Short mmCIF file of C-alpha atoms and ligand atoms in Angstrom, two decimals:
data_model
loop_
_atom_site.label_atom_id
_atom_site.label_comp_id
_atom_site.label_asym_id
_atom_site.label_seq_id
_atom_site.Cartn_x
_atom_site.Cartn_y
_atom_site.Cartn_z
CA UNK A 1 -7.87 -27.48 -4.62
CA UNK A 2 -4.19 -26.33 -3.45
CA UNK A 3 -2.44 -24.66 -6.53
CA UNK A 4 1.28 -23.99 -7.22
CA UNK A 5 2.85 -21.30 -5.23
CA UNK A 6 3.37 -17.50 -6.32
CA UNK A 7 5.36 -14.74 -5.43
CA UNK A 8 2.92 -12.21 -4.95
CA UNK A 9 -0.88 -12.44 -5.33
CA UNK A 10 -2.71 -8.77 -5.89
CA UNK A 11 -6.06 -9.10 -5.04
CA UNK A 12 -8.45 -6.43 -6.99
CA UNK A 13 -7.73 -5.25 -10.54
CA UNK A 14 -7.89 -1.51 -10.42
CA UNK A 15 -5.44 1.14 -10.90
CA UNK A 16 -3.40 -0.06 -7.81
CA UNK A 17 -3.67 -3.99 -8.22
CA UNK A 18 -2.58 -3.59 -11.86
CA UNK A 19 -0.14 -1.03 -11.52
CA UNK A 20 1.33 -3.20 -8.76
CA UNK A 21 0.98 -6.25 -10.92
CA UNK A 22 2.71 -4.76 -14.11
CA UNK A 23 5.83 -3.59 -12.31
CA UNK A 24 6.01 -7.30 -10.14
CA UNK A 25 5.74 -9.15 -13.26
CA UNK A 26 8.40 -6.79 -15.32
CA UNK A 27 10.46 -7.53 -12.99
CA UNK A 28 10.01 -11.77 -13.67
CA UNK A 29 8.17 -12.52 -10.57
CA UNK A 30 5.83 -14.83 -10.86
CA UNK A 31 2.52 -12.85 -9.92
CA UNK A 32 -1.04 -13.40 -9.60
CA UNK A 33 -4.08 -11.04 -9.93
CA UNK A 34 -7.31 -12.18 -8.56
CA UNK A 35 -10.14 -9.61 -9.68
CA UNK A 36 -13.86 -10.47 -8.41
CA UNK A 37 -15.67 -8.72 -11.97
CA UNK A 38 -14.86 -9.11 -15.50
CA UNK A 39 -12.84 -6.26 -17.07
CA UNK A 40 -14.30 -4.04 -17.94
CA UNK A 41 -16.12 -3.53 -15.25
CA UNK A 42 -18.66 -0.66 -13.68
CA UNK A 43 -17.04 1.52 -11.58
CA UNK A 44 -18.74 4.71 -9.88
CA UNK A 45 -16.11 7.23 -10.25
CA UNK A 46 -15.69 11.29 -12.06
CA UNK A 47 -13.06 9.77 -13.62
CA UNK A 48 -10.74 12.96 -13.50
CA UNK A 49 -6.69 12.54 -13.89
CA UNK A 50 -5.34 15.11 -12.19
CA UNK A 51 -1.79 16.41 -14.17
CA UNK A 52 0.16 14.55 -11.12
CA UNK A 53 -1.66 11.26 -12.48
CA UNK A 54 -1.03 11.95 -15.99
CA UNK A 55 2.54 12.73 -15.39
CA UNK A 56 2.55 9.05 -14.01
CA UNK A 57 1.40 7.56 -17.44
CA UNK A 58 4.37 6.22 -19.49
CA UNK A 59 1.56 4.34 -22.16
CA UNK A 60 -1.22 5.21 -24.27
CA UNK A 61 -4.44 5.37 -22.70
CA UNK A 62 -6.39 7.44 -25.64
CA UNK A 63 -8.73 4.99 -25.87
CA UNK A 64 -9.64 5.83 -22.82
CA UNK A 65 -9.57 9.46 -22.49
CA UNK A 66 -12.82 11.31 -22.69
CA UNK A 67 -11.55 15.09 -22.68
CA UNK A 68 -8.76 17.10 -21.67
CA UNK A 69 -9.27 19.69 -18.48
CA UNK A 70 -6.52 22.94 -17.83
CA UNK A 71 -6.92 23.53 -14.30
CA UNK A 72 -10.03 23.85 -11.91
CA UNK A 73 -12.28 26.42 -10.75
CA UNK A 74 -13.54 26.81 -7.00
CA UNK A 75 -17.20 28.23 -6.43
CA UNK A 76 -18.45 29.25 -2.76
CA UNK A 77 -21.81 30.29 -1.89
CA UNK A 78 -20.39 33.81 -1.25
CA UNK A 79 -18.09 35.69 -3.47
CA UNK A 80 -16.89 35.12 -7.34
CA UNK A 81 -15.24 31.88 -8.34
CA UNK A 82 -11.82 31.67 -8.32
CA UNK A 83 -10.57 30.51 -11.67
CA UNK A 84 -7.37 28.79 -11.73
CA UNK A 85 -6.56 27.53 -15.78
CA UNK A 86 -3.32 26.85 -17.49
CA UNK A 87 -2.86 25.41 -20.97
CA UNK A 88 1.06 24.81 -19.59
CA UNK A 89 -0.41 21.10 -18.05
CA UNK A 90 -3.54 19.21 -18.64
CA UNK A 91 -5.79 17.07 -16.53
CA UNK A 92 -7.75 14.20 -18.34
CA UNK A 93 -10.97 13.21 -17.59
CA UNK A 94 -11.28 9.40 -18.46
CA UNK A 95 -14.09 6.55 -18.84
CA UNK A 96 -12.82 4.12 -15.74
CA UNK A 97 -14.36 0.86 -17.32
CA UNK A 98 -11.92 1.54 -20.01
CA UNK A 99 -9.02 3.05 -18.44
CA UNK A 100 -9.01 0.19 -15.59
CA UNK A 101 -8.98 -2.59 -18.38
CA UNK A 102 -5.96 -0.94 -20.43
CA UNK A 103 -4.66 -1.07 -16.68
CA UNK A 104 -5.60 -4.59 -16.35
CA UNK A 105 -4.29 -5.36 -20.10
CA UNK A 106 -0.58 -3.43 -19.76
CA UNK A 107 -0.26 -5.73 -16.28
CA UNK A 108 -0.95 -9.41 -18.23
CA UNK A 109 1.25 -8.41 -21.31
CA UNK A 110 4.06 -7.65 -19.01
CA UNK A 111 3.59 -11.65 -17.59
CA UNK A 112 1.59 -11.06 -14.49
CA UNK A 113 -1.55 -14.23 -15.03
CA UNK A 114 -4.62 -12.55 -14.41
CA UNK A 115 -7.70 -14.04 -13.54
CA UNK A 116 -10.73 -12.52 -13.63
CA UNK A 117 -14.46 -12.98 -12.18
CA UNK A 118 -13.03 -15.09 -9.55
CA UNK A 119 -13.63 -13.07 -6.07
CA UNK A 120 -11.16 -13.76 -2.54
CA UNK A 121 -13.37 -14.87 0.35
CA UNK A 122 -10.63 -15.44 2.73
CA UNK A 123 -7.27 -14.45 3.65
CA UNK A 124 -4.98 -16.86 6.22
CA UNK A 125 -2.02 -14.85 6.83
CA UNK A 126 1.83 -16.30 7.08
CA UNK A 127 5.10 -17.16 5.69
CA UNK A 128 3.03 -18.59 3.13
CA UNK A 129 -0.17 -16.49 2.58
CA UNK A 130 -3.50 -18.53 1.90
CA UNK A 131 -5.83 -16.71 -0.71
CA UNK A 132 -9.35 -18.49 -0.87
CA UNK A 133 -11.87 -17.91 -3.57
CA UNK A 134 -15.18 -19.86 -5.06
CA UNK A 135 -12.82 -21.86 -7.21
CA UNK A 136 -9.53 -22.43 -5.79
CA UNK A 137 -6.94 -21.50 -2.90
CA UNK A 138 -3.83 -20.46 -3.78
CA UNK A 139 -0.52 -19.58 -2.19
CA UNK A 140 2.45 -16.84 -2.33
CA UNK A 141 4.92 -15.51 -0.20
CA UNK A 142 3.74 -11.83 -0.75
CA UNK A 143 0.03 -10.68 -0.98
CA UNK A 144 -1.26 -6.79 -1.97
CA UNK A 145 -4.59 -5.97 -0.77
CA UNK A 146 -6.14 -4.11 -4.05
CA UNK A 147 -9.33 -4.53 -3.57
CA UNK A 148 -10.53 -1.05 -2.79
CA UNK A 149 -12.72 0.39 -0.43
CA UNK A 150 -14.20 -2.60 1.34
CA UNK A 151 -11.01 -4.52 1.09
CA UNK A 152 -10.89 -8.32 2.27
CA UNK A 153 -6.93 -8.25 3.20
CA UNK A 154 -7.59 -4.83 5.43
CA UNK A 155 -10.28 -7.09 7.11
CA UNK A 156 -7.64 -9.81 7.46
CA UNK A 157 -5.43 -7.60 8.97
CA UNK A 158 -7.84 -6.43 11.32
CA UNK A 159 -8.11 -2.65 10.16
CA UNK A 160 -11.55 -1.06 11.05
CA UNK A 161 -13.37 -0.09 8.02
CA UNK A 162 -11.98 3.57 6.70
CA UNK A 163 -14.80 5.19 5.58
CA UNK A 164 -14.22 8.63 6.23
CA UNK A 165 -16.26 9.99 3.44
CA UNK A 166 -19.25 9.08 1.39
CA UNK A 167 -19.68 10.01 -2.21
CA UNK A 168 -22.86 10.20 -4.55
CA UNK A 169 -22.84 10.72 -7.80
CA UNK A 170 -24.80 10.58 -11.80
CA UNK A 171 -23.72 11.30 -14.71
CA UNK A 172 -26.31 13.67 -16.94
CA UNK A 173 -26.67 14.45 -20.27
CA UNK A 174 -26.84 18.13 -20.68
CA UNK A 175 -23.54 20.35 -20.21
CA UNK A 176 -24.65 22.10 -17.35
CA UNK A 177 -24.32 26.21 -17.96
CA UNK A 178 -21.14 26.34 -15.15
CA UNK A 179 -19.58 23.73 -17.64
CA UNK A 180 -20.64 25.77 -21.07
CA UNK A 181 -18.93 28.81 -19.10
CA UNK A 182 -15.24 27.20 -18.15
CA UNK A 183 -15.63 24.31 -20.74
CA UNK A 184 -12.15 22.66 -20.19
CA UNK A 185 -12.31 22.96 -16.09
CA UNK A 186 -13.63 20.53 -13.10
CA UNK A 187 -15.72 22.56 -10.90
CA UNK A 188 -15.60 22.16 -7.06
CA UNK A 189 -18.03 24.03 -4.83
CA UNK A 190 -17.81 24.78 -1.11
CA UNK A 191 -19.99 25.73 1.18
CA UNK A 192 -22.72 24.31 -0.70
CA UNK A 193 -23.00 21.39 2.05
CA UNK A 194 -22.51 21.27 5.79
CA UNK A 195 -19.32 18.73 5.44
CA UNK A 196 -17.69 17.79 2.27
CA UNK A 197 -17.63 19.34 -1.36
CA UNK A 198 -19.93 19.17 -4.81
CA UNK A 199 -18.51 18.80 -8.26
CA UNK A 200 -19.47 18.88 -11.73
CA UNK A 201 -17.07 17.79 -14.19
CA UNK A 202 -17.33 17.65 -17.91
CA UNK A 203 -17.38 14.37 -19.35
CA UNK A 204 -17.86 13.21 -23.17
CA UNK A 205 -21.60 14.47 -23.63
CA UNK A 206 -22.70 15.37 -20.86
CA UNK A 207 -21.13 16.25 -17.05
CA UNK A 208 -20.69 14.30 -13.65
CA UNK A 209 -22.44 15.85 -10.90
CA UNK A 210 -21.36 14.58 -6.89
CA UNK A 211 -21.16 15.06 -3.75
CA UNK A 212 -18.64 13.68 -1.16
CA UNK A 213 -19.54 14.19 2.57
CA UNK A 214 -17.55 13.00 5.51
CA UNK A 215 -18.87 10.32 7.53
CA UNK A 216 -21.24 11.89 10.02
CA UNK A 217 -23.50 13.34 7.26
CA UNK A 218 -23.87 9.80 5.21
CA UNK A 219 -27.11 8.76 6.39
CA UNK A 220 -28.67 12.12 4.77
CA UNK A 221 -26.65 12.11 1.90
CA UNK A 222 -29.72 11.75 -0.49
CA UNK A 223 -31.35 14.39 0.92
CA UNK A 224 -27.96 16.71 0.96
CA UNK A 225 -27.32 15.55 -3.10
CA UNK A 226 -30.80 16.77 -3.67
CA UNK A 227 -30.25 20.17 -2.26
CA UNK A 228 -27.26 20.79 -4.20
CA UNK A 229 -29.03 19.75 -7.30
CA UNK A 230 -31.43 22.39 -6.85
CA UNK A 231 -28.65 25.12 -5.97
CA UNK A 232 -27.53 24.74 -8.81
CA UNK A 233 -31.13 24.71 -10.74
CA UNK A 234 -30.96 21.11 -11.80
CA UNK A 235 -33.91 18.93 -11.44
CA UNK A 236 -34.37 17.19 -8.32
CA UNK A 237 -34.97 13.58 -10.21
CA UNK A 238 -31.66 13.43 -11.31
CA UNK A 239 -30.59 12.04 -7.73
CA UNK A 240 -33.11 8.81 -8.71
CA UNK A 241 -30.15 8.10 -10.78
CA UNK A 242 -27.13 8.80 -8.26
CA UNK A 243 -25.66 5.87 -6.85
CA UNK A 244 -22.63 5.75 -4.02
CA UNK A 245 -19.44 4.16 -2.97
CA UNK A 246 -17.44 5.11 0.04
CA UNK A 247 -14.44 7.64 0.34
CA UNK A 248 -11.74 6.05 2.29
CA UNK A 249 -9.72 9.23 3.23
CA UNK A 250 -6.54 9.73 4.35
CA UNK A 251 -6.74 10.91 8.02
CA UNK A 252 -4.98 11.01 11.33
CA UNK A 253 -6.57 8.32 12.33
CA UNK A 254 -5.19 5.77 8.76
CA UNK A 255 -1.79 7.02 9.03
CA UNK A 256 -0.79 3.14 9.95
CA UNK A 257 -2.56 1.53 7.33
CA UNK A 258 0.02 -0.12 5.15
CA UNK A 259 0.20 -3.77 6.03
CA UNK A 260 2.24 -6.15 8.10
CA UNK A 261 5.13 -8.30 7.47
CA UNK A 262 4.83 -9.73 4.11
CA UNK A 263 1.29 -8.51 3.54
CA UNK A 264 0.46 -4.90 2.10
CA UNK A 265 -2.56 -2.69 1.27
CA UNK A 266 -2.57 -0.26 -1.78
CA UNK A 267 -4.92 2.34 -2.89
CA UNK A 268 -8.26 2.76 -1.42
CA UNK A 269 -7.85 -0.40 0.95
CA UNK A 270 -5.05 1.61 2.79
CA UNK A 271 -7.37 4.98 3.04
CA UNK A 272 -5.16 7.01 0.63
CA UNK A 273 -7.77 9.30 -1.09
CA UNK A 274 -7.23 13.06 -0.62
CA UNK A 275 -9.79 14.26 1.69
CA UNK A 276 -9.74 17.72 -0.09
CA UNK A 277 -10.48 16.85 -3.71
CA UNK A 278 -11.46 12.66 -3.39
CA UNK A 279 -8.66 12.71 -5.90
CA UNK A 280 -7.51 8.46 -5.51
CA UNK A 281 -6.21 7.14 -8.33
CA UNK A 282 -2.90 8.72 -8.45
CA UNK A 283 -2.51 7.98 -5.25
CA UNK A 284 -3.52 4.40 -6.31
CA UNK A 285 -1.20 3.97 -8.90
CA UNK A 286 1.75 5.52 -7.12
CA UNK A 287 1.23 3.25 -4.02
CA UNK A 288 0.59 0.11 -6.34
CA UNK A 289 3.96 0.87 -7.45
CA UNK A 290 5.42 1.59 -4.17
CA UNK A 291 4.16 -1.47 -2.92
CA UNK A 292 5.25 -3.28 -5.91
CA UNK A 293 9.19 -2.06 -5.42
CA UNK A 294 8.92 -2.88 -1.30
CA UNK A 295 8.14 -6.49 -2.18
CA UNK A 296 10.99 -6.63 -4.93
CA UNK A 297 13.81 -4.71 -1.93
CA UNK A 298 12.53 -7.23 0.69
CA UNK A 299 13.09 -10.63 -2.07
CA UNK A 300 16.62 -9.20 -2.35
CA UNK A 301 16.90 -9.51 1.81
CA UNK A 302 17.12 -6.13 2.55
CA UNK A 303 13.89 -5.92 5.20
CA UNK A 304 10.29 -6.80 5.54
CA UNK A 305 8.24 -5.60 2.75
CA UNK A 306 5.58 -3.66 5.04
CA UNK A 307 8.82 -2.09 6.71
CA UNK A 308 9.96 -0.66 3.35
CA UNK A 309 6.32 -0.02 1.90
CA UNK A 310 5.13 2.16 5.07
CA UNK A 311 8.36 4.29 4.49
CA UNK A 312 7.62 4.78 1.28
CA UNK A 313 3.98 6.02 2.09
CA UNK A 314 5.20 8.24 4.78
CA UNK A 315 5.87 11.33 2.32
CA UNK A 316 2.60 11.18 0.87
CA UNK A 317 0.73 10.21 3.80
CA UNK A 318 1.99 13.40 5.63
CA UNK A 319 0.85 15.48 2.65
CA UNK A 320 -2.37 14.03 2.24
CA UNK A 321 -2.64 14.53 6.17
CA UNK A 322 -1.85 18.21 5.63
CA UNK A 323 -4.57 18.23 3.18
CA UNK A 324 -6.74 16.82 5.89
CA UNK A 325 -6.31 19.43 7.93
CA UNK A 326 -6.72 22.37 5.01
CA UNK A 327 -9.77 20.39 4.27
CA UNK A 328 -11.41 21.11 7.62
CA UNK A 329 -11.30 24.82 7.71
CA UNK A 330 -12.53 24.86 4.15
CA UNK A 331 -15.94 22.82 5.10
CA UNK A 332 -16.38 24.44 8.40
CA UNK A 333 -15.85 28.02 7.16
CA UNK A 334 -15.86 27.93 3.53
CA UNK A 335 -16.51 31.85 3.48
CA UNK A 336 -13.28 32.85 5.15
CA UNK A 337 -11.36 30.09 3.96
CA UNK A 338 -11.89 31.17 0.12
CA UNK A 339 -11.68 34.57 0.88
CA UNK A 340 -7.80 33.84 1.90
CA UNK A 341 -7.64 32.12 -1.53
CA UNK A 342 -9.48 35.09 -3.66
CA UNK A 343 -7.21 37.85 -2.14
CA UNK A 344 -4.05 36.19 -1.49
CA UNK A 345 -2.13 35.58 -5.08
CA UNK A 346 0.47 33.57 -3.33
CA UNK A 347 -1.77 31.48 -2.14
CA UNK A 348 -4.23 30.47 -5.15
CA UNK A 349 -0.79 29.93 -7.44
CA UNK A 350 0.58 27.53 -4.59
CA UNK A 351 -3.34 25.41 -4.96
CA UNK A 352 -2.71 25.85 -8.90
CA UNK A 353 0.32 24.53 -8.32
CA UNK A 354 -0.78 21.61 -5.69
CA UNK A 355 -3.30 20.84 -8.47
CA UNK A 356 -0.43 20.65 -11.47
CA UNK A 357 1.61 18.44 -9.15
CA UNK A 358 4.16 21.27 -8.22
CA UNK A 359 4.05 21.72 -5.00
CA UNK A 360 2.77 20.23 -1.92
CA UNK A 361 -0.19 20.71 1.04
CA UNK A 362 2.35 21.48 3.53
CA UNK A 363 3.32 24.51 1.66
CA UNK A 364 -0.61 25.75 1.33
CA UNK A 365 -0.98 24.80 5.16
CA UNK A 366 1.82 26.71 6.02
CA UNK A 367 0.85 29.42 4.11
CA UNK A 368 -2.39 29.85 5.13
CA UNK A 369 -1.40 29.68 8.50
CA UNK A 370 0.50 32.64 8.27
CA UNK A 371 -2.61 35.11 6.34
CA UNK A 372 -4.99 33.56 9.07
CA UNK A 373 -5.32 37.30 10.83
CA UNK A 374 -5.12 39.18 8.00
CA UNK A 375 -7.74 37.11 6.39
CA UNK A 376 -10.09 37.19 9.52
CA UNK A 377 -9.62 40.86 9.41
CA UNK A 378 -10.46 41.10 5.59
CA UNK A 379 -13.58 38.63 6.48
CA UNK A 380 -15.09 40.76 9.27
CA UNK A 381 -14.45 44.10 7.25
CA UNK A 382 -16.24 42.03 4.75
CA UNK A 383 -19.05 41.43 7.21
CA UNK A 384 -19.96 44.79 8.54
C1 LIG B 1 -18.19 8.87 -6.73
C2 LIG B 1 -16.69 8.81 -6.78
C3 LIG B 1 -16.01 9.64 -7.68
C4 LIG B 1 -14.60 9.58 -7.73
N1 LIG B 1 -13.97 10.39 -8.64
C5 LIG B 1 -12.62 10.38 -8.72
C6 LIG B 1 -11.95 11.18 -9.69
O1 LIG B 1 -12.57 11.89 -10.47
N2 LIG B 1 -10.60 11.13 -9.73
C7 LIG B 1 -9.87 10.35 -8.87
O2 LIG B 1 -8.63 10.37 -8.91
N3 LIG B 1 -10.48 9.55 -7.95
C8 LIG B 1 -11.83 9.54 -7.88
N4 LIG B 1 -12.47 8.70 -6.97
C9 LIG B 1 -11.66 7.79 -6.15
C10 LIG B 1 -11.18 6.59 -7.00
O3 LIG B 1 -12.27 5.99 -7.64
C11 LIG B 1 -10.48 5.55 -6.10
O4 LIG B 1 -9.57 6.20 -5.24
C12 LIG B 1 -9.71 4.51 -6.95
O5 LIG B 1 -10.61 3.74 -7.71
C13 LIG B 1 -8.88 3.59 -6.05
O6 LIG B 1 -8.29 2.57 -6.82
P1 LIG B 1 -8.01 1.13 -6.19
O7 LIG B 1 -7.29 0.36 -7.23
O8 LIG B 1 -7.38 1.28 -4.86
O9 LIG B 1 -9.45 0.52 -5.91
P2 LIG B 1 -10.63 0.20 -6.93
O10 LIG B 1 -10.54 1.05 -8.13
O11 LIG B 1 -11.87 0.25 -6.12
O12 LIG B 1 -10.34 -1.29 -7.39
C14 LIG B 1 -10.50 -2.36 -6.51
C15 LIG B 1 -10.74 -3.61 -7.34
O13 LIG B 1 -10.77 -4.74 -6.46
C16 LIG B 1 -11.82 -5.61 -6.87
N5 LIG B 1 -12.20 -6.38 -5.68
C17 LIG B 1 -12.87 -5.94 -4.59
N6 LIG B 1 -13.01 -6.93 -3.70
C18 LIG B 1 -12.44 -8.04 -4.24
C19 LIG B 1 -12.26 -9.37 -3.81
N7 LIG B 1 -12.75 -9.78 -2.64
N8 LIG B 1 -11.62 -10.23 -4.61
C20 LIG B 1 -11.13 -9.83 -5.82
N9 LIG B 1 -11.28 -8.57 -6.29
C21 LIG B 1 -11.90 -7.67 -5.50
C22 LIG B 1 -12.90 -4.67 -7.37
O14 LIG B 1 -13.80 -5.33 -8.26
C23 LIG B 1 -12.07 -3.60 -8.07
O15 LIG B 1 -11.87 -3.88 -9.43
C24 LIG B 1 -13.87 8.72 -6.87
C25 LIG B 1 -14.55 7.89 -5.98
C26 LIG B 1 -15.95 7.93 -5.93
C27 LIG B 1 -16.65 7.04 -4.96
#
């Protein structure tokens, strides 16, 4: 069955299809979002807004919001943590089911039609897009790839899958003792792993515990998210309950991933995860938005959409890229790396500030670069 034709179809409901839904329909487009599960649905995530992403909230999402979080704390296998709270800006640490349907909700009230439990099978690219599902095919003159990390328009487009990273995780009762002892922080480890990063972060009765490991170490990621259970004295059984999703990081190798001509991926389908913290859903919601405002420019006949859109994306691409490339020194020589951080105060109050939303990778990069002999000095002091 051919339906009526739309102005932009989102495909995927979650904090990028929405977000890019609510600001197409605000401003009277007619839009369409095609989500595969009813809201609300699963979704295998920490659930951890960053201050950046809660600065980005202009509505009430209490309903959603498990507990608040003042900063982060870094552990290594060598040396103290490094403790970096503020009660100046707060993190949130949200229930996703929840938080995507208020999401979903804000998007429909502002006039975009929603449909729900109705998955897209097939994409036929052109001036007029085709969208297949089970039910229906449908039509618009703009499509946005939402639809996360195995998304169907990337596939249309021909982008190789972008799974840089791989990320377990389970959520367990008890407050784990790190949690009783910085109550209001996430908690990142390094070092722990040979690629990637653990967490535990506190949720409403209990805490998330995960890992996220880049690509080459997937196939043993069981075995890895069991030996990080036991370093930090948890029992083993607990990873019976993990379960994992792919981490589509940003990376040198994504920095083109933003669409073509009048079709354009958001969020996780266009790789936009930060490959230091898996933080996504700011970036999400920010490129939902961007993508939203590049479709609006190009109805006015200024240019393409994907022209505008992978402008747009260029600033935070660049930074997440810089994060990239502060991510690899941290995994491949955690030791030194934090050591940098622990003795350099201009350095941890630039990643307190990266991690309020004050400042940038580049400037940490650049930074860094510049203690790089003093630190390997400090480190083989350290050492003998
Ligand atoms: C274990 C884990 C923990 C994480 N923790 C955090 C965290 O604490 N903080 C943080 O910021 N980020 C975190 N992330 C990353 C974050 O979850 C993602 O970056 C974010 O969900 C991306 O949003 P999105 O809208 O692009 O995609 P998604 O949230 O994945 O939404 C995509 C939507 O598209 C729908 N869909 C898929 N295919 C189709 C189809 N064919 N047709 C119709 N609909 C479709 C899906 O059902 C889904 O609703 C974590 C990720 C993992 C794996």
């Amino acid at each position: 069955m051919m339906t009526e034709l739309y102005d932009t179809i989102v495909v995927g409901m979650g904090p990028s299809g929405s977000t890019a839904c609510y600001h197409l329909a605000r401003a009277g487009l007619k839009v369409l979002g095609l989500e595969k599960r009813v809201m609300p649905r699963p979704k295998l995530c920490a659930g951890a807004l960053s201050p950046r992403a809660v600065a980005m909230l202009d509505f009430d999402i209490g309903e959603a919001v498990e507990c608040e979080v003042h900063g982060a704390v870094i552990y290594s296998r060598t040396g103290h943590p490094i403790e970096m709270s503020t009660q100046e800006t707060r993190g949130l640490v949200v229930d996703r089911p929840r938080f995507d349907h208020l999401l979903l909700k804000r998007a429909a009230a502002a006039g975009a039609q929603v449909q729900e439990g109705e998955a897209v099978v097939k994409v036929t690219p052109g001036q007029i897009i085709e969208v297949q599902t089970g039910r229906a095919t449908y039509r618009a003159r703009h499509l946005i790839g939402a639809d996360g990390a195995n998304s169907v328009v990337a596939r249309a487009l021909a982008y190789p899958r972008g799974h840089v990273g791989y990320a377990l995780e389970c959520v367990i009762p008890d407050r784990h003792e790190i949690i009783r002892r910085h109550p209001e922080l996430p908690v990142f480890f390094y070092g722990y792993l040979p690629s990637g990063y653990g967490w535990i972060f506190p949720r409403q009765g209990g805490v998330s515990v995960g890992i996220g490991v880049f690509a080459g170490h997937a196939r043993a990621i069981r075995a890895l998210f069991r030996d990080f259970l036991d370093a930090l004295s948890l029992p083993a059984e607990y990873a019976q309950r993990c379960r994992g999703f792919p981490l589509p990081a940003c990376t040198i190798g994504t920095l083109r991933r933003y669409g073509r001509e009048n079709i354009l991926v958001a969020g996780d389908a266009a790789c936009l995860i930060d490959p230091m913290t898996g933080e996504g859903i700011s970036y999400a919601m920010q490129s939902g938005e961007l993508a939203a405002r590049s479709i609006l420019g190009s109805l006015l006949g200024h240019e393409p959409a994907s022209r505008a859109y992978g402008r747009a994306l260029r600033s935070i691409r660049h930074d997440l890229l810089f994060a990239y490339l502060i991510a690899l020194p941290l995994n491949l020589f955690p030791g030194m790396s934090l050591l940098s951080l622990r003795e350099n105060q201009v350095i941890s109050d630039t990643l307190k500030e990266i991690i309020m939303g004050q400042a940038r990778y580049r400037e940490l990069f650049m930074l860094g670069f510049k203690v790089v002999p003093t630190t390997l000095w400090a480190y083989c002091k350290g050492r003998r």
